[in-house]
Every structure is written in C-alpha cells, then in structure tokens.
XYZ file of C-alpha atoms in Angstrom:
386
model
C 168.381 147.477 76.096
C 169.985 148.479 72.716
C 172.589 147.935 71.187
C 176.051 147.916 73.900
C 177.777 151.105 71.878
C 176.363 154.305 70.895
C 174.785 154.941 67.826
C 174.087 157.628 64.980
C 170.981 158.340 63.974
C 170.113 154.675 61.701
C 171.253 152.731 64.476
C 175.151 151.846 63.445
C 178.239 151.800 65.639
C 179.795 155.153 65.954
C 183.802 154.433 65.283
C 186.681 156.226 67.140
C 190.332 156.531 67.306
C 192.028 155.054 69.991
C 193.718 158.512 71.261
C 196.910 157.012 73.010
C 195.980 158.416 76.380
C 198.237 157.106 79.113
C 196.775 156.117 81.726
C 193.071 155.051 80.358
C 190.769 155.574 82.055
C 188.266 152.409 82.581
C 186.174 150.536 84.713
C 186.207 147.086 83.435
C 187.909 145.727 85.979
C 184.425 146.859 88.443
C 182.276 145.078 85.879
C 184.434 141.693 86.180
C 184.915 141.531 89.700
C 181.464 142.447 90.552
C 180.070 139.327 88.159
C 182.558 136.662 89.383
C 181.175 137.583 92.840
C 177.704 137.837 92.119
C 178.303 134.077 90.559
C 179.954 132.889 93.732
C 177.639 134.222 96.269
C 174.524 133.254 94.412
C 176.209 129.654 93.500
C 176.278 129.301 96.765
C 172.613 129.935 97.917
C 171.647 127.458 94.765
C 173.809 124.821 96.025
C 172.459 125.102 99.535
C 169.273 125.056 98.387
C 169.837 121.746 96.125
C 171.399 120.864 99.505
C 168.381 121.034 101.883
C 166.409 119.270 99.231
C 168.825 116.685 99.537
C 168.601 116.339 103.264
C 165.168 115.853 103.121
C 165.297 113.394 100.517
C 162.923 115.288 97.932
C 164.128 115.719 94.384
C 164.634 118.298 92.349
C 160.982 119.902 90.448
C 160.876 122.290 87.869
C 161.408 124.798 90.099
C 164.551 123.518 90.474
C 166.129 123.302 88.010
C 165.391 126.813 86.241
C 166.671 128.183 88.668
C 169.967 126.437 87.872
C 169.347 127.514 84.655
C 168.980 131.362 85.719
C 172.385 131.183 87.260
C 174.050 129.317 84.469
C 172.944 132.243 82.687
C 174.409 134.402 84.862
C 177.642 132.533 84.762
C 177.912 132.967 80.707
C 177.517 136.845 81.344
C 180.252 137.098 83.683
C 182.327 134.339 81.611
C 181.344 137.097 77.987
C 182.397 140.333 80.416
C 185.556 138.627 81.170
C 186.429 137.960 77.413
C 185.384 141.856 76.947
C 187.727 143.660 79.356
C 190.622 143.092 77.130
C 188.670 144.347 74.522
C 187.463 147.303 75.475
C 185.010 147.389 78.224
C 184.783 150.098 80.395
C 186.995 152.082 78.500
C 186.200 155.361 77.074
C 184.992 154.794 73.440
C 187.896 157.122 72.163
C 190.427 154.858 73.731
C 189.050 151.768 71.665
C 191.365 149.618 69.410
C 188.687 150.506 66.227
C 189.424 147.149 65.238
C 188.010 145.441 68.175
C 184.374 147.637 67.913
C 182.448 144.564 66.123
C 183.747 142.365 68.266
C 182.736 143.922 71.498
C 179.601 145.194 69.944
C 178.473 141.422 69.204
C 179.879 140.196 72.936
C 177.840 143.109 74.321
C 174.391 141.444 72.591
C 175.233 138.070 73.867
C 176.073 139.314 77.925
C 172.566 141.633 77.758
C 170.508 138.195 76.211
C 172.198 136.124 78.945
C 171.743 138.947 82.108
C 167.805 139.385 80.682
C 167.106 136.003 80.636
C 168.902 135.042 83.867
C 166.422 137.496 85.348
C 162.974 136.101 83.882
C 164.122 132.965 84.465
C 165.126 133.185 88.207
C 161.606 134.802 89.120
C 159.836 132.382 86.956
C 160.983 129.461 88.850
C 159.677 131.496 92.209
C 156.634 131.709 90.328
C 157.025 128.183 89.587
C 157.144 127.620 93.508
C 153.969 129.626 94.212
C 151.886 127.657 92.024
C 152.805 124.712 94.542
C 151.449 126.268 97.581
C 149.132 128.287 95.902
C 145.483 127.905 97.456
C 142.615 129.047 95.221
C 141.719 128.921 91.608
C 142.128 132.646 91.161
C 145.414 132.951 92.972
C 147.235 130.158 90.688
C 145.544 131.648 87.613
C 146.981 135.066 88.642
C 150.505 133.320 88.575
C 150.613 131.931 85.655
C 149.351 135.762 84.081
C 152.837 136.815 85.478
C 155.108 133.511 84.279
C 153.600 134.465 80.943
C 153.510 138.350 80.714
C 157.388 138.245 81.859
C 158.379 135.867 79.598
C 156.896 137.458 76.466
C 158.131 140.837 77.689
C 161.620 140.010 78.176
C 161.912 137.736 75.875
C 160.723 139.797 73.021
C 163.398 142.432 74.643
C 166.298 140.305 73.635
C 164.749 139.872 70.212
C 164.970 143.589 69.688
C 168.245 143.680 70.479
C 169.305 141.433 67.528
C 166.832 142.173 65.026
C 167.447 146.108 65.373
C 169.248 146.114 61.709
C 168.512 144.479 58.327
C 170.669 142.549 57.606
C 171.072 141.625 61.301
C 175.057 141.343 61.196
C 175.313 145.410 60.399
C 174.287 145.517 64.298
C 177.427 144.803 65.491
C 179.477 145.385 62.134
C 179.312 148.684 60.119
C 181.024 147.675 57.449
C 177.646 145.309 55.913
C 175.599 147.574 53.972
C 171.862 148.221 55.774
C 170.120 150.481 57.593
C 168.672 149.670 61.232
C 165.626 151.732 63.228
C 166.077 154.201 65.468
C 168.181 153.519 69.085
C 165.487 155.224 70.745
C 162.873 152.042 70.317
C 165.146 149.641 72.242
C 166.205 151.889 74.508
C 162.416 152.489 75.508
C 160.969 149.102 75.312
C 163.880 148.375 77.448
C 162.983 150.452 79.919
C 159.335 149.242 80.188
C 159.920 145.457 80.125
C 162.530 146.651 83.144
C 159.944 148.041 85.217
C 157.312 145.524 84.292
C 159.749 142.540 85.999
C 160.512 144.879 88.565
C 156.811 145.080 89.548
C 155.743 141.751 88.887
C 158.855 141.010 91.711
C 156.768 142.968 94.173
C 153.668 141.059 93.067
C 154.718 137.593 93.556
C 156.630 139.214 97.339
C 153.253 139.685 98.486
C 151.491 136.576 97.184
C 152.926 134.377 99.490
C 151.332 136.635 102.607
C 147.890 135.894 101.611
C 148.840 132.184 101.366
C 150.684 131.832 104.384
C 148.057 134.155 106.558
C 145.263 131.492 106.291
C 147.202 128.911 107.136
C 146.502 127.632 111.209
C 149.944 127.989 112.135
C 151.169 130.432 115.387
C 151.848 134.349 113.954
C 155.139 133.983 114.488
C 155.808 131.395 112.209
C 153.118 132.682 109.672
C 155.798 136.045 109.463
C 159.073 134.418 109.224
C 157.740 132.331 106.275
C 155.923 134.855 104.386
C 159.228 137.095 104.848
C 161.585 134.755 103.726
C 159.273 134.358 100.747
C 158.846 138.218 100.088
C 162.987 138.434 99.406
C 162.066 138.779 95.504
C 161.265 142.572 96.953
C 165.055 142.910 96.805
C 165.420 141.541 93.226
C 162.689 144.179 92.010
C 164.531 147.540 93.516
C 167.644 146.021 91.606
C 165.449 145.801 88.758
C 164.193 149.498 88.541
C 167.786 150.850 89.412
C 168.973 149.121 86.461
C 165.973 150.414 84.248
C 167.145 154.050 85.229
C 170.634 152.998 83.515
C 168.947 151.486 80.347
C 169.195 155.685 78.310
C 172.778 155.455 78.914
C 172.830 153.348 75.483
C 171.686 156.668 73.812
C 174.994 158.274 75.573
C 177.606 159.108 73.463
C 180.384 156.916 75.813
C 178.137 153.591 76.657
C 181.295 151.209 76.560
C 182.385 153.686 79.837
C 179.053 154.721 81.367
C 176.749 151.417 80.837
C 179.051 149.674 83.729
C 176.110 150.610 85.753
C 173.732 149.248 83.268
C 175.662 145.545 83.535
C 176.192 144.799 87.216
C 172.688 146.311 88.013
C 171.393 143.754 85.506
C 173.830 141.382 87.102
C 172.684 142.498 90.655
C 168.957 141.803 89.357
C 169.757 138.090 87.961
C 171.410 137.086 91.445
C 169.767 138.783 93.873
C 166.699 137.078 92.525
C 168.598 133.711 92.585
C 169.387 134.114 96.343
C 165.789 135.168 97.285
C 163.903 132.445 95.468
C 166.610 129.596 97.909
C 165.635 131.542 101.249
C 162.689 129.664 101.976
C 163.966 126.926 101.410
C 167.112 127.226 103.568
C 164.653 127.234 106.531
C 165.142 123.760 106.806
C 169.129 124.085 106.978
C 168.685 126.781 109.859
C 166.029 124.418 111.765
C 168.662 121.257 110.954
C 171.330 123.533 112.664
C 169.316 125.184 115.101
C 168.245 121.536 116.322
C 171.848 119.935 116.256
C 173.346 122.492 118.371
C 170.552 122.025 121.179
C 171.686 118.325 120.742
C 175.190 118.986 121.337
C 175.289 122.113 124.246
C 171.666 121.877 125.284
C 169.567 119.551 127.103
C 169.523 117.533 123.852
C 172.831 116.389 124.280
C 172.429 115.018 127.800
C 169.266 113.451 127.070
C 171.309 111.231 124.180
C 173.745 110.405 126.218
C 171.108 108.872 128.619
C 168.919 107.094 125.918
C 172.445 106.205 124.532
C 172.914 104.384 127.980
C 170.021 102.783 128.647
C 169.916 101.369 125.291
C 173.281 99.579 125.713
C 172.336 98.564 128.897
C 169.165 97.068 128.047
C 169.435 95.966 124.511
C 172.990 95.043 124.233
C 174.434 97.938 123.023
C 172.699 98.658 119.836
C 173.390 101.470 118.474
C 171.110 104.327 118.563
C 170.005 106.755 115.680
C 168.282 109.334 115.152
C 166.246 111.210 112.546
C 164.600 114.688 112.292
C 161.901 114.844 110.323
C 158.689 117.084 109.416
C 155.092 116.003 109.893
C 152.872 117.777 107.637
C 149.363 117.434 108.254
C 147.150 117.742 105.225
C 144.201 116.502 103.076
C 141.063 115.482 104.250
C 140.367 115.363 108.320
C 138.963 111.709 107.586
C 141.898 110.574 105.618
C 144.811 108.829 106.261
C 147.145 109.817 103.610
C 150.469 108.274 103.715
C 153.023 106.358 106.104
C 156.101 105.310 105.169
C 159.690 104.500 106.692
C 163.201 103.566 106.011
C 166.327 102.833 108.049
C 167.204 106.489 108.128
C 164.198 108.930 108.242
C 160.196 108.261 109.209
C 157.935 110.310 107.407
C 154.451 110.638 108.461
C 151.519 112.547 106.990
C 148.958 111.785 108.632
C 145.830 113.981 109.679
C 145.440 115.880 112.743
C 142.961 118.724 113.514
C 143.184 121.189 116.545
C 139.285 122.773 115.771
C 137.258 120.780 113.760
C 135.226 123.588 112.571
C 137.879 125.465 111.207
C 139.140 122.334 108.934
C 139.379 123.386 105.121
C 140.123 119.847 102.787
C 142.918 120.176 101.005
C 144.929 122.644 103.373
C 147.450 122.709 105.444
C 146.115 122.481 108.575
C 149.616 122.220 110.768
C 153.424 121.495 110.820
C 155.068 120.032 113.517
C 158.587 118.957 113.749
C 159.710 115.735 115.229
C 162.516 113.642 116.482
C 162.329 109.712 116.123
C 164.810 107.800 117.802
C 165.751 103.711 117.180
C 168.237 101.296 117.383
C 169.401 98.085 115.710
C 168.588 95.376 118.196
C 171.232 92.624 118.188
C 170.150 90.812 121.206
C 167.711 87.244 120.668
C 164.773 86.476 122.036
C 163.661 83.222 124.075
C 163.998 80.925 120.990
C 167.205 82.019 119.621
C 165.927 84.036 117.070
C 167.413 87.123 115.617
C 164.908 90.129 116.706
C-alpha cells in the first residue's frame, strides 16, 4: 500500500478545503465497527485456542504465541482507526479539517504497518504449526521457503510505505521540503506482495492434506482434520479482495474510498487468526461432544453405576474421571513414555494394527480414552492406609 491520502505527481499529500457540507458524507463509522468486531470475534477463537491447550495441559510453543502477537496487531489497528474517525476517516477529502491532513496521513502509515503485519504474522505461526506435523525433509523445507518469502515480502511492503519520501517526515507532512518517488511503486508492489500471501494461504491449505492422507487413521477422520486445517483458504480470498482495493490509493478521494482497502486488510488479519485456532478447537468439540454423552447418554447412567459400586465397595471414595488422548508413535519396538498424575493419565505407548505398514517416526493411530479412579479411604488387614 501507499501512502493513506492521494497524491500529486512527487508523492505529497494533496490539501483541500473543508467545504462546510452539511450532512458529510462518511463511512468511518463502517471502518470502526467492523475492526472492534473483527477484534472480538477473533479474540475469542485465540482465547479458546489458549484454552484447549490448557485443558490438555500442554503449553504454549511458538506457534502460540505469534499468533497472539498477530492479533495484538490487529488490536493496535482498530485502537489507530478509532483515534482517526474524528479526524477524518472516511470522509470525503474535501470535507477535511486541512489542519488535521498530517496527522491522519501519519495514523494511516501506522494502521497499514500494523494490518500487514498482523497478516504475515498470523499465517506464519500456521506455518509455524506445519513444521510440527510436517513428515518429510522436502515438505518442512518447502515451509520454511514460505515463512521466509512472506516475511521479506511484506515486510519490505511496510518499509516502502515509510521510506517513500526523503526526508521521510514530508510523507505525511507537506510542509518539510523533499521530494518522494512516484505513488505508482507502492501502489504496485502492494499489490504483488497482496497476492503473493494470498497464494502462499492456499499453499499451506493444502499442505496439511498430504500430511494427514498418509496417516493410518479411518477417512473420515483423515477429512475433518485436513479441513479444519485448510481454513487459511478463507484468509487468502480475503487477501486478494483486498489486493483489488490496494489502486484506490492512486484515487483522488482515498480517505472516502480506501474503507474497503482497511477492513479487507482487517478481514485478512482475523480471518487468518480464526483459521489457524480451528484445529485446535477439535479438542473443545470432542471435550463437549464427550460430556454431553456423559450427562443424557448412556455415559451418564453408566457413572452413576460405577459411582455406586464404588461407594459400596470401597467406602465411598470418590470417583474421577479423566479424558485423555493416546497417541501412538515412534518406533513399533519402543516404549516411549508413561506418565500420570492425580488428574489426567497420559500414555504413549506403541501399538500397530499391520505390521507391514509401520513407518518409524509416524503416527501410526489416535485413540481416545476414558480412565476412571477413586481415592480409596478404606484400610487393609493391618490397619494401614491403602
């Protein structure tokens, strides 16, 4: 993107009159209502997300916590577009205090930094989550070709944006002597590192297909995992829709037209956000899926037995219970891990259905389980505590 108000020919803010229109016309209040809901809704796939890692007692990776970042991001924009609608934004330039021009111009730099960012930094941390499942040389080498290529591209795009003029202050503020290059360059290169993070979303959409599809797991599962982790799809239409806005800084009325250019940008940032925490809310909808069975299913009068017989034959301890995941991995001759605590089991141990088909170092199959105990208060023959 260029610079957030039109410019003449060496790149400057064109000035205008405010022309005491009543009413004026504007649509600031779309641009700030649309970013304070983008925050919320994809604040609150994040914080699920950080959630289900939570109940499953794994921290928080790298992964992690750019993707906080990415939506932090996105909060600054929305926090920048906020201090702009007073100013100006979404008005028709004409209608403009002149006074308030630099100002706005320099807020406009800051939102576009924060919105590209927010977007390379939301589908690098997908990337980020690739690389852990990834299953060949060539496969995690091809992933870290697109963490890299997206980062210099959109990074160097924000660069442009402030470096445009010499000195770099007569970007957003006419009245320093300079020159600065031609609109046209931004405006361009914009476009292209636009499209190139759209595509690279449909790249790393279809990566997880050829990961997931060799995995021994029942075709039914193998689709609803690679489609929760093909949701960056979404992120990358948002991403060309707001490339086709990026001319409207050569426009002659940008601080009325480029609305579009903002909350598709915003739209790209969050969208991205949400589909990067799908896959992992999975384990929310299983948690859910498997407490409701509990409580109107079978599950629920099968407690309530076990409940029963416990108290009545271990004097009345009380019973708990624990859902857990056993992944099977590693080596077929291998035991790899076994561990336990008074409130979850984990278990990772090896288990092959064909022999012949066993790859070391893949997944071979997950299984979900349900381990139920009790604190015994009753004493054996000696006295002893048990």
């Amino acid at each position: 993107m260029s610079s957030p108000l039109p410019s003449d020919g060496s790149g400057g803010i064109l000035h205008a009159g405010s022309s005491g229109r009543a009413p004026v016309e504007t649509t600031g209040p779309a641009v700030e209502i649309s970013g304070w809901f983008l925050v919320a809704i994809s604040g609150l796939f994040l914080g699920l997300r950080v959630y289900c890692k939570h109940l499953k007692h794994r921290g928080l990776w790298w992964d992690d916590w750019i993707l906080t970042t990415a939506w932090l991001a996105l909060l600054a924009d929305a926090i920048v577009n906020t201090i702009c609608k007073p100013l100006g934004l979404g008005m028709h330039l004409r209608d403009i205090d002149p006074d308030n021009l630099s100002t706005l111009a320099f807020l406009g730099y800051l939102g576009a930094s924060f919105s590209m960012l927010g977007a390379v930094w939301s589908k690098t941390s997908f990337a980020l989550t690739l690389l852990r499942i990834a299953t060949s040389k060539k496969m995690k080498v091809a992933v870290w070709s697109i963490i890299l290529t997206m980062n210099l591209t959109m990074t160097t795009n924000v660069i442009l944006n402030w470096v445009q003029c010499n000195p770099i202050p007569r970007g957003w503020n006419m009245a320093i002597p300079g020159s600065c290059w031609d609109p046209k360059i931004n405006a361009y290169y914009g476009v292209f590192a636009g499209v190139y993070s759209g595509l690279m979303d449909i790249v790393l959409s279809i990566i997880p297909w050829a990961i997931v599809w060799n995995l021994q797991m029942k075709r039914k599962e193998k689709i609803g995992v690679a489609v929760a982790m093909s949701m960056g799809v979404f992120a990358g239409s948002a991403a060309f829709v707001k490339s086709s806005k990026i001319l409207l800084v050569l426009d002659g009325d940008f601080t009325y037209e480029g609305y579009n250019l903002i909350i598709w940008g915003n739209v790209e940032v969050a969208v991205a956000i949400m589909a990067a925490s799908v896959p992992v809310l999975r384990v929310l909808v299983r948690e859910v899926r498997i407490a409701t069975r509990r409580r109107y299913g079978q599950g629920a009068e099968s407690a309530s037995d076990d409940t029963t017989f416990h108290k009545k034959n271990f004097g009345g301890g009380t019973l708990h219970r624990s859902s857990t995941v056993m992944v099977t991995a590693g080596h077929q001759d291998r035991l790899l891990d076994s561990s336990s605590s008074s409130s979850s089991i984990n278990w990772e141990i090896p288990h092959i259905l064909d022999p012949q088909k066993a790859v070391p170092g893949r997944i071979l199959q997950t299984q979900e389980i349900t381990v139920q105990y009790h604190e015994r208060d009753v004493t054996d023959t000696a006295g002893r505590m048990v």
